[in-house]
Coordinates of C-alpha atoms in Angstrom, one line a residue:
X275 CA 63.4 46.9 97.3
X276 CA 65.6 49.0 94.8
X277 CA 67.1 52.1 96.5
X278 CA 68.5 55.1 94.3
X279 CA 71.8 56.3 95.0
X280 CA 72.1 59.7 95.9
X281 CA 76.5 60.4 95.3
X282 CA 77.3 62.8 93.0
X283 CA 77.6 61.2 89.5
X284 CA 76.2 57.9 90.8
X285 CA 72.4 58.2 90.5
X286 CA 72.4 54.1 90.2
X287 CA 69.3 51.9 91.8
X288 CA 70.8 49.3 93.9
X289 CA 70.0 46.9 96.2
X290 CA 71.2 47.6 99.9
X291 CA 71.7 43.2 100.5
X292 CA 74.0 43.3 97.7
X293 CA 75.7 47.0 98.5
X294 CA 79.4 46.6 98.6
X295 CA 82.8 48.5 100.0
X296 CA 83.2 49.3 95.8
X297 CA 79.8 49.3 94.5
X298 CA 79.6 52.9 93.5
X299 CA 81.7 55.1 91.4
X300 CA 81.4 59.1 92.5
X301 CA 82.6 62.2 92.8
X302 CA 83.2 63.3 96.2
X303 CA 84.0 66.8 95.1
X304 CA 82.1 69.5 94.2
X305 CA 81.4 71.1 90.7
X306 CA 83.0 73.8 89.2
X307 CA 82.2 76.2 86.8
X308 CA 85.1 78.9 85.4
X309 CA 85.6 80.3 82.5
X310 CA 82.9 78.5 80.2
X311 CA 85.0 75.1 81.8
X312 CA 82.9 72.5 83.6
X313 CA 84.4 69.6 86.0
X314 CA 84.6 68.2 89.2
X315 CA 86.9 69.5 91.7
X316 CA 88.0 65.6 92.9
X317 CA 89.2 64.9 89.0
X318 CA 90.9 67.2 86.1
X319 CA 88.7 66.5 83.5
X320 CA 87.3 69.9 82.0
X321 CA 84.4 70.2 79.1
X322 CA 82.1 73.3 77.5
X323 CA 79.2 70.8 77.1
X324 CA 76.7 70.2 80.1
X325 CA 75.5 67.2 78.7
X326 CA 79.1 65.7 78.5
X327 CA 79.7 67.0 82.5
X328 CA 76.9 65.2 83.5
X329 CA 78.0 61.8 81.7
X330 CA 81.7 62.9 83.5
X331 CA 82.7 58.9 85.0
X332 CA 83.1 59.1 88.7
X333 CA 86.7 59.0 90.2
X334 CA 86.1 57.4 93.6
X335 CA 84.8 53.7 94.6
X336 CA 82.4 52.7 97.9
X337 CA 79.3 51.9 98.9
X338 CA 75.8 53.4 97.6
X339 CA 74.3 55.5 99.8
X340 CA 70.8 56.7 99.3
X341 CA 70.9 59.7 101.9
X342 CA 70.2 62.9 100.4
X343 CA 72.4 65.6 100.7
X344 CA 71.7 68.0 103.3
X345 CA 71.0 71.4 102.0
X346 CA 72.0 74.7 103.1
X347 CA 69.0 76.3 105.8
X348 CA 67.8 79.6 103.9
X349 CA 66.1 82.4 105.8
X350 CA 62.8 82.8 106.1
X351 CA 61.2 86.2 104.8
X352 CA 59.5 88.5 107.2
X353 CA 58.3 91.6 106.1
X354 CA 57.7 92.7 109.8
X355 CA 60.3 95.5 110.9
X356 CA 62.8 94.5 113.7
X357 CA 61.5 90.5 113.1
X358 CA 64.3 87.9 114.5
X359 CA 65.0 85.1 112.9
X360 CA 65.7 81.8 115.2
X361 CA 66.0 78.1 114.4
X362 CA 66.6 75.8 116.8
X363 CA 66.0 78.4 119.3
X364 CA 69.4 79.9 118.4
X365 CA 69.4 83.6 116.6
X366 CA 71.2 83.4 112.9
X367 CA 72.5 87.0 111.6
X368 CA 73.2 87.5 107.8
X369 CA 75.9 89.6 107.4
X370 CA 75.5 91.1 103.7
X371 CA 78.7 92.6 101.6
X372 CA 80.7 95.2 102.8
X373 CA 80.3 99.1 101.3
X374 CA 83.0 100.0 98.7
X375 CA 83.5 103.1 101.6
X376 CA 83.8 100.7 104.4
X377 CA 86.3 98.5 102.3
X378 CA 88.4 101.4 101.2
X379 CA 89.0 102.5 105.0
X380 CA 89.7 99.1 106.2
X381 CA 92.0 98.4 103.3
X382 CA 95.4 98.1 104.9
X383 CA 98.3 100.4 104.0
X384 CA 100.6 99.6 101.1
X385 CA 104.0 100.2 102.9
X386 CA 104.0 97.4 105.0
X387 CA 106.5 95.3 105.2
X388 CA 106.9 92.5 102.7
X389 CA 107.0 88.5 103.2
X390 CA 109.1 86.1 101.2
X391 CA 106.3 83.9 100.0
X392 CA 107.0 80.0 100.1
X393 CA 107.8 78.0 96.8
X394 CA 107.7 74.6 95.5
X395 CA 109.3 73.5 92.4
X396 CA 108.1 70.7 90.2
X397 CA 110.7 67.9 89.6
X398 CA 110.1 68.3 85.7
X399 CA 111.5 71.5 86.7
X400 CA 114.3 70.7 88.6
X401 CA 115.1 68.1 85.6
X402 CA 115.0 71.0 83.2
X403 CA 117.2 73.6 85.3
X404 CA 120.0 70.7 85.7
X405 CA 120.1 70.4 81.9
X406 CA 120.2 74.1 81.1
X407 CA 123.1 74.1 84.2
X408 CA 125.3 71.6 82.2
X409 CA 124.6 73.3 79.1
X410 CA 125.5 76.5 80.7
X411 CA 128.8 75.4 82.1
X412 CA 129.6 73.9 78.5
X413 CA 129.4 77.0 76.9
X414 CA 131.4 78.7 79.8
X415 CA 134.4 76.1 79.5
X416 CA 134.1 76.7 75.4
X417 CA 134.7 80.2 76.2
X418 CA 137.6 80.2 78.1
X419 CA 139.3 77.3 76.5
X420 CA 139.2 79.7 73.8
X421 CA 142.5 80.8 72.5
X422 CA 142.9 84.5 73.5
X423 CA 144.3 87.1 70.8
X424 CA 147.9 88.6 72.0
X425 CA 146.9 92.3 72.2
X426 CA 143.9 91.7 73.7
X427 CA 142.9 94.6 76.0
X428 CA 140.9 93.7 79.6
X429 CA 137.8 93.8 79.6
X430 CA 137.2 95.3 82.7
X431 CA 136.6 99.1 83.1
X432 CA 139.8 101.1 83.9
X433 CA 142.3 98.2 83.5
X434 CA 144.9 98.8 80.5
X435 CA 146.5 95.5 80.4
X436 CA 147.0 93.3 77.3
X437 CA 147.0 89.8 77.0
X438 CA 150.2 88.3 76.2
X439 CA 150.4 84.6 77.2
X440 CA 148.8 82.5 80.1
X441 CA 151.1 84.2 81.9
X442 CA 149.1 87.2 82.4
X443 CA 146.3 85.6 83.5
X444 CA 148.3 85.2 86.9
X445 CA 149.2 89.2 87.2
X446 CA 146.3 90.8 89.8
X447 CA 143.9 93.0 87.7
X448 CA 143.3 96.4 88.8
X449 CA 139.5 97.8 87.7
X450 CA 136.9 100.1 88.5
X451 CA 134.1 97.7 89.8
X452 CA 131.2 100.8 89.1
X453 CA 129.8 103.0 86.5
X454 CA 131.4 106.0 85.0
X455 CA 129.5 109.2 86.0
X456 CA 129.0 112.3 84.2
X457 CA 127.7 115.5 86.2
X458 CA 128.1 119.1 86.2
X459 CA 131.2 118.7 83.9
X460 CA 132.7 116.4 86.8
X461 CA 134.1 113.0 85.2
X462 CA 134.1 110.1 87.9
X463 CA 133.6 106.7 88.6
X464 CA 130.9 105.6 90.8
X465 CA 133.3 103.3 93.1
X466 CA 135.7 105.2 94.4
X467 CA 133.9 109.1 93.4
X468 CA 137.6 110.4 92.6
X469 CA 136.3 113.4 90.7
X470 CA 138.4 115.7 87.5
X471 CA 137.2 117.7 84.9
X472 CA 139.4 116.3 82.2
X473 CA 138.7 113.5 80.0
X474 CA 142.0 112.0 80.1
X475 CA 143.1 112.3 83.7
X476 CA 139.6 110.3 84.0
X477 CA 140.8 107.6 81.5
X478 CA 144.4 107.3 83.4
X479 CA 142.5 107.1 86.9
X480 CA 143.8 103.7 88.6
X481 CA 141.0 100.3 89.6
X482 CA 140.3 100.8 93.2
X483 CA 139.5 97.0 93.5
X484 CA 141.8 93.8 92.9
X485 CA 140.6 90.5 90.3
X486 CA 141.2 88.3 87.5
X487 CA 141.4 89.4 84.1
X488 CA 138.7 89.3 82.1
X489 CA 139.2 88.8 78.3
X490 CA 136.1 87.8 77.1
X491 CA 132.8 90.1 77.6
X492 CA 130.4 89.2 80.1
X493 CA 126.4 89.1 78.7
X494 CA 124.3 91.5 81.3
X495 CA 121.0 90.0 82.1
X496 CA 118.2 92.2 80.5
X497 CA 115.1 92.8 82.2
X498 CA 112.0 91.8 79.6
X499 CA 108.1 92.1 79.9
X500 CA 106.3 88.8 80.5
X501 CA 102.6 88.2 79.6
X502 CA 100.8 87.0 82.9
X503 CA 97.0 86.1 83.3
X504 CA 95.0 85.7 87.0
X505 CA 91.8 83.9 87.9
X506 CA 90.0 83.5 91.3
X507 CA 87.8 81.4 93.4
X508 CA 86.2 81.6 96.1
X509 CA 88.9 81.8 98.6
X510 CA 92.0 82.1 96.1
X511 CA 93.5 84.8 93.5
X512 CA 95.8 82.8 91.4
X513 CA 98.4 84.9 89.6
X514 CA 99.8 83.2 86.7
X515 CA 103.2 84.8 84.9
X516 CA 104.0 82.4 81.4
X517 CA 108.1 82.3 82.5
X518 CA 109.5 79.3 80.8
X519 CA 112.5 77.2 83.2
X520 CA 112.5 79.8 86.2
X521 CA 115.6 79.7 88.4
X522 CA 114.5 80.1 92.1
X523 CA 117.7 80.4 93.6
X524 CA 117.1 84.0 92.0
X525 CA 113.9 84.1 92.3
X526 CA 112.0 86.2 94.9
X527 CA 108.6 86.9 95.3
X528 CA 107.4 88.6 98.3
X529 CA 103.8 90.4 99.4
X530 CA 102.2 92.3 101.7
X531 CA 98.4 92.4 102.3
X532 CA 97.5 94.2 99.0
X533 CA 100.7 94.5 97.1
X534 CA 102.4 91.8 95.1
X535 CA 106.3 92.3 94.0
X536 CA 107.8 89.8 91.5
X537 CA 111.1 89.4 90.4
X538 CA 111.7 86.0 88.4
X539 CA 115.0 85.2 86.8
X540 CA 114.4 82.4 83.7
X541 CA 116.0 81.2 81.1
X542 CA 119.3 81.7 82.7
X543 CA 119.6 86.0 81.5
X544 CA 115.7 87.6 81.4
X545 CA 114.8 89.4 84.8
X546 CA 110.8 89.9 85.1
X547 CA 110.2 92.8 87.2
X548 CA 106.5 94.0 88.4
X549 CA 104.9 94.9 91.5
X550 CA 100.9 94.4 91.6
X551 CA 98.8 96.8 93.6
X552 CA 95.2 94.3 94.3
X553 CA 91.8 95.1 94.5
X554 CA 90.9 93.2 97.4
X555 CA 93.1 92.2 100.3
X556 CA 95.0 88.5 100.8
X557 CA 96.0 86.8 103.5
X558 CA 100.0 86.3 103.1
X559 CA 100.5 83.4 105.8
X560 CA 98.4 81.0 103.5
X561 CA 99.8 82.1 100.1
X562 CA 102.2 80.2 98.4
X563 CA 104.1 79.9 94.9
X564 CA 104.3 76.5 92.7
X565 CA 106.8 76.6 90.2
X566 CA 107.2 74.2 86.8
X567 CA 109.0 74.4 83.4
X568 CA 105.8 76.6 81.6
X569 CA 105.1 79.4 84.1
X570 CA 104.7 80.3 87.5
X571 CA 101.3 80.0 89.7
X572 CA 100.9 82.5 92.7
X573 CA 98.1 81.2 94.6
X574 CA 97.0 84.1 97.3
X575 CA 94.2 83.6 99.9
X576 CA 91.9 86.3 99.8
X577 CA 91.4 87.7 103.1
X578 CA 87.4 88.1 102.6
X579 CA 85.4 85.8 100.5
X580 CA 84.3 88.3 98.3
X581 CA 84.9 88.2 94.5
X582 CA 87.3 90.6 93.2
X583 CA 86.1 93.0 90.1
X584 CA 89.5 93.2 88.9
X585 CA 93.1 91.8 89.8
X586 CA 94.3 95.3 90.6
X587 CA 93.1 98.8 92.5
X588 CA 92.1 101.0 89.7
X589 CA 92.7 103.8 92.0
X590 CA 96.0 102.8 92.2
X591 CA 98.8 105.5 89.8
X592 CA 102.4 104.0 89.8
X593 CA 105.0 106.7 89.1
X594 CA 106.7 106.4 85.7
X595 CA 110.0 104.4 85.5
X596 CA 112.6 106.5 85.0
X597 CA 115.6 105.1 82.8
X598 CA 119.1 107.2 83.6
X599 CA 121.8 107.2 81.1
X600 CA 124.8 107.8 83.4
X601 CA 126.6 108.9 80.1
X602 CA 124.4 112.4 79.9
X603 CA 124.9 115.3 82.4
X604 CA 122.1 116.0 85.1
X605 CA 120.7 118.9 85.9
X606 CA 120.1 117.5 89.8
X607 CA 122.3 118.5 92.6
X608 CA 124.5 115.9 93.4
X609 CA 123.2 113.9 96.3
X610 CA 126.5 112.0 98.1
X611 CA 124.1 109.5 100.1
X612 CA 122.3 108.0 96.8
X613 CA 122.5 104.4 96.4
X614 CA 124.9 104.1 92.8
X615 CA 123.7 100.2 93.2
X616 CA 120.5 101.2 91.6
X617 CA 121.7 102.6 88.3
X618 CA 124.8 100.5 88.1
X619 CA 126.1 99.4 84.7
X620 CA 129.0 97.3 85.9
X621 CA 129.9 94.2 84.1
X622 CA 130.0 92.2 87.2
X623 CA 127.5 89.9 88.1
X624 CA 127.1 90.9 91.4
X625 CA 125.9 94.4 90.4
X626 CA 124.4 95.1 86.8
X627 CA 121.2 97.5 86.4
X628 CA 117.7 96.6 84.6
X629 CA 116.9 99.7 82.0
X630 CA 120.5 100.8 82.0
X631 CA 122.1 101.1 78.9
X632 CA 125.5 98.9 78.0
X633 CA 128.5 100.2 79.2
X634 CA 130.7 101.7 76.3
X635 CA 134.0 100.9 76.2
X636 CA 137.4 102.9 76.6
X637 CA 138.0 102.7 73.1
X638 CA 134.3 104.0 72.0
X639 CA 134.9 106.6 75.1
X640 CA 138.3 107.8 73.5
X641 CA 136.8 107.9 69.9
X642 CA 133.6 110.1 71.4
X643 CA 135.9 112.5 73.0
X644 CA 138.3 112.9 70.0
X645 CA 135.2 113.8 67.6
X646 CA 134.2 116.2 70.1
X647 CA 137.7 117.7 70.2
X648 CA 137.8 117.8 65.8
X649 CA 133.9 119.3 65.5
X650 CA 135.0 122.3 68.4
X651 CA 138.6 122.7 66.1
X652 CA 136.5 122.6 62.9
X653 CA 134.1 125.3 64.6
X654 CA 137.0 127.6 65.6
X655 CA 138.4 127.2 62.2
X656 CA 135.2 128.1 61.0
X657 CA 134.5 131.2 63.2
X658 CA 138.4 132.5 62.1
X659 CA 137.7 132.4 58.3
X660 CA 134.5 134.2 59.3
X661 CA 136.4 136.4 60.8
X662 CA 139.2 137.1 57.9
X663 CA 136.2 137.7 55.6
X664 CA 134.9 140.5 58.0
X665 CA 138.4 142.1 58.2
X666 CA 138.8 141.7 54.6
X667 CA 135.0 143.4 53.3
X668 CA 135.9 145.9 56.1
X669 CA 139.5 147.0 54.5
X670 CA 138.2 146.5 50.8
X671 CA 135.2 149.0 52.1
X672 CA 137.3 151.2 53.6
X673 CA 139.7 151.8 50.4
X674 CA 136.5 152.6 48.2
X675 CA 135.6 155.5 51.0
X676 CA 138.7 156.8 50.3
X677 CA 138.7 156.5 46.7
X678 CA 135.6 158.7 46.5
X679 CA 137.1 161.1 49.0
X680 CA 139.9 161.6 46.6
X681 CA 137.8 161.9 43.2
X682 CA 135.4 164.0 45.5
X683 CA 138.5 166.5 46.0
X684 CA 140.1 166.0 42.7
X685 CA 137.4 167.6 41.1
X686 CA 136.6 170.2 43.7
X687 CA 140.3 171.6 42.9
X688 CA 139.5 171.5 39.1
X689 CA 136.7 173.6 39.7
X690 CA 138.7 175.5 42.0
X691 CA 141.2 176.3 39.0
X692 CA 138.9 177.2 36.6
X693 CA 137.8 179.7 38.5
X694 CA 140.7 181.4 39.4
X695 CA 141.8 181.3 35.3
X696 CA 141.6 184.9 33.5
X697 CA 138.7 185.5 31.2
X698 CA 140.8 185.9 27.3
X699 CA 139.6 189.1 25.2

């Protein structure tokens, strides 16, 4: 007697004599249905059509079976108040979704400490990071096999020496290793904090820290925006950021229970900075990162099998970044325990800063400071002409008062003498 197959994708009569180890091809997944996408969750292949997802080949072989699938026990309906439900002489409770109130209350605070999350890098990856390593060092060894101008000044903020053979490569170069800082009409830098109020005892202020020469500019990483996407399921939020041949030696991504914070280093000099606030809540001990050439895929475990209405808390504000140009004045009050680190725009690759902008060098510096000096000489110039005029229209008016005082009296004393003349018979 023919028997019908009952695996998914199967649906095959066969005879159970003749049923063998490989008889039937199946999907021993389950079906999936996201974003318009059909499949089985056992194989990758994907369609729009539903006709074409049910003609989807099986991608597992063994025997026919033609059990049917159990199906999930539903409730029955009871419109009696305070009915219980029991099957099998055991009480089942349905526990609908949780309140938007009772969510926010139970939602777990923001300013808990972080976990490094684990990651896994593809070898296609790892293929791609050795390549862009050799092509890295290349460049670096075309740079210094460069032949150096003689005259060339360090590069390195605070040092005055200039290159004059290979020789000076072996003298100990003194620099300032911080940021120049600009407050309250103080001049400092932000290594040593050695504070004056004029520009060129600034300029002459010795390195507080020993090196090696550098003769050749140093490119600062820059920190870039990076388009990212997220989709869910039922258990998982996957967070998907499209950054091409990430490093993760400085890479980090790390996350609480509801906040997310990213910082990805690719293509050898773009940083990716962002910190996501979630709807929901995740489970951080079963989250994980996978890493290949194209992008990056954070997969999170949502704590509650709920579906998330959107990827972040809408309630959430974050504070405006604020970008400080260390070469304008505050109006703050200088705080001596603030962390310089933050805003530092150091040229070493230890310490650089994300929005900060590129340090200027002594010889811009100098040129800044002498325009300032000619514009205040060409204003006091300005203001001692003004004042010549004044002095001037004041002496010129002065001598006209006086001219009409004399012509006043002049011809008061001819009247005077005509007077005093005898009338002629």
């Amino acid at each position: 007697m023919a028997l019908v197959c009952y695996n998914k994708g199967c649906g095959e009569k066969f005879d159970a004599g003749k049923n063998k180890d490989d008889s039937c091809l199946f999907h021993p997944g389950v079906p999936i249905f996201h974003d318009a996408l059909k499949g089985w969750s056992c194989c990758k292949k994907r369609t729009t059509d539903f006709s074409e997802f049910l003609s989807i080949k099986g991608c597992t072989r063994g025997p026919h079976s033609n059990e049917k699938p159990l199906e999930p026990l539903l409730p029955e309906v009871s419109s009696e108040k305070g009915g219980t439900k029991h099957i099998n002489g055991q009480e089942i409770i349905y526990q609908g979704p949780k309140s938007a109130e009772k969510l926010q209350k139970e939602r777990p605070s923001s300013d808990e400490s972080k976990t490094k999350l684990p990651h896994k890098v593809s070898a296609s990856l790892a293929k791609e990071l050795e390549k862009l390593d050799i092509s890295q060092r290349a460049e670096s060894d075309n740079k210094e096999s460069q032949t150096v101008m003689i005259g060339t000044r360090c590069k390195n903020a605070g040092c005055k020496t200039a290159y004059e053979g290979p020789e000076t490569d072996l003298k100990v170069c003194t620099h300032h290793p911080g940021a120049p800082v600009f407050h309250e009409g103080y001049k400092y830098w932000s290594c040593c904090c050695i504070k004056t109020m004029d520009f060129n005892e600034f300029l002459d202020q010795k390195g507080c820290m020993a090196g090696k020469h550098c003769w050749v500019p140093k490119q600062d990483k820059k920190k870039v925006a990076c388009r990212y996407d997220w989709h869910q399921t039922g258990n998982n939020v996957v967070v998907t950021v499209y950054a091409k041949n990430t490093n993760p030696e400085f890479s980090c991504i790390e996350a609480n229970r509801t906040v997310l914070s990213c910082q990805i280093q690719f293509e050898n000099d773009k940083i990716f900075k962002r910190e996501f606030h979630f709807w929901g809540v995740i489970n951080v001990k079963q989250s994980s990162v996978n890493m290949v050439p194209s992008k990056v895929e954070i997969t999170l475990r949502k704590a509650d099998q709920v579906s998330w209405g959107k990827l972040e808390d809408p309630n959430y504000k974050p504070e405006p970044e604020v970008v400080e140009d260390p070469f304008t004045e505050t109006t703050d009050s200088y705080q001596p325990d603030y962390d310089i680190d933050d805003d530092d725009i150091s040229d070493s690759d230890s310490e650089w800063a994300y929005d900060a902008p590129p340090q200027k060098t002594r010889e811009e510096m100098q040129r800044d400071e002498q325009r300032k000096q000619e514009e205040e000489m060409q204003n006091m110039k300005r203001k001692e002409v003004e004042m010549e005029m004044k002095r001037a229209m004041e002496q010129q008016r002065k001598a006209e008062e006086e001219e009409k005082k004399k012509e006043e009296q002049r011809r008061q004393d001819e009247e005077d003498g005509l007077e005093e003349m005898p009338d002629l018979e």
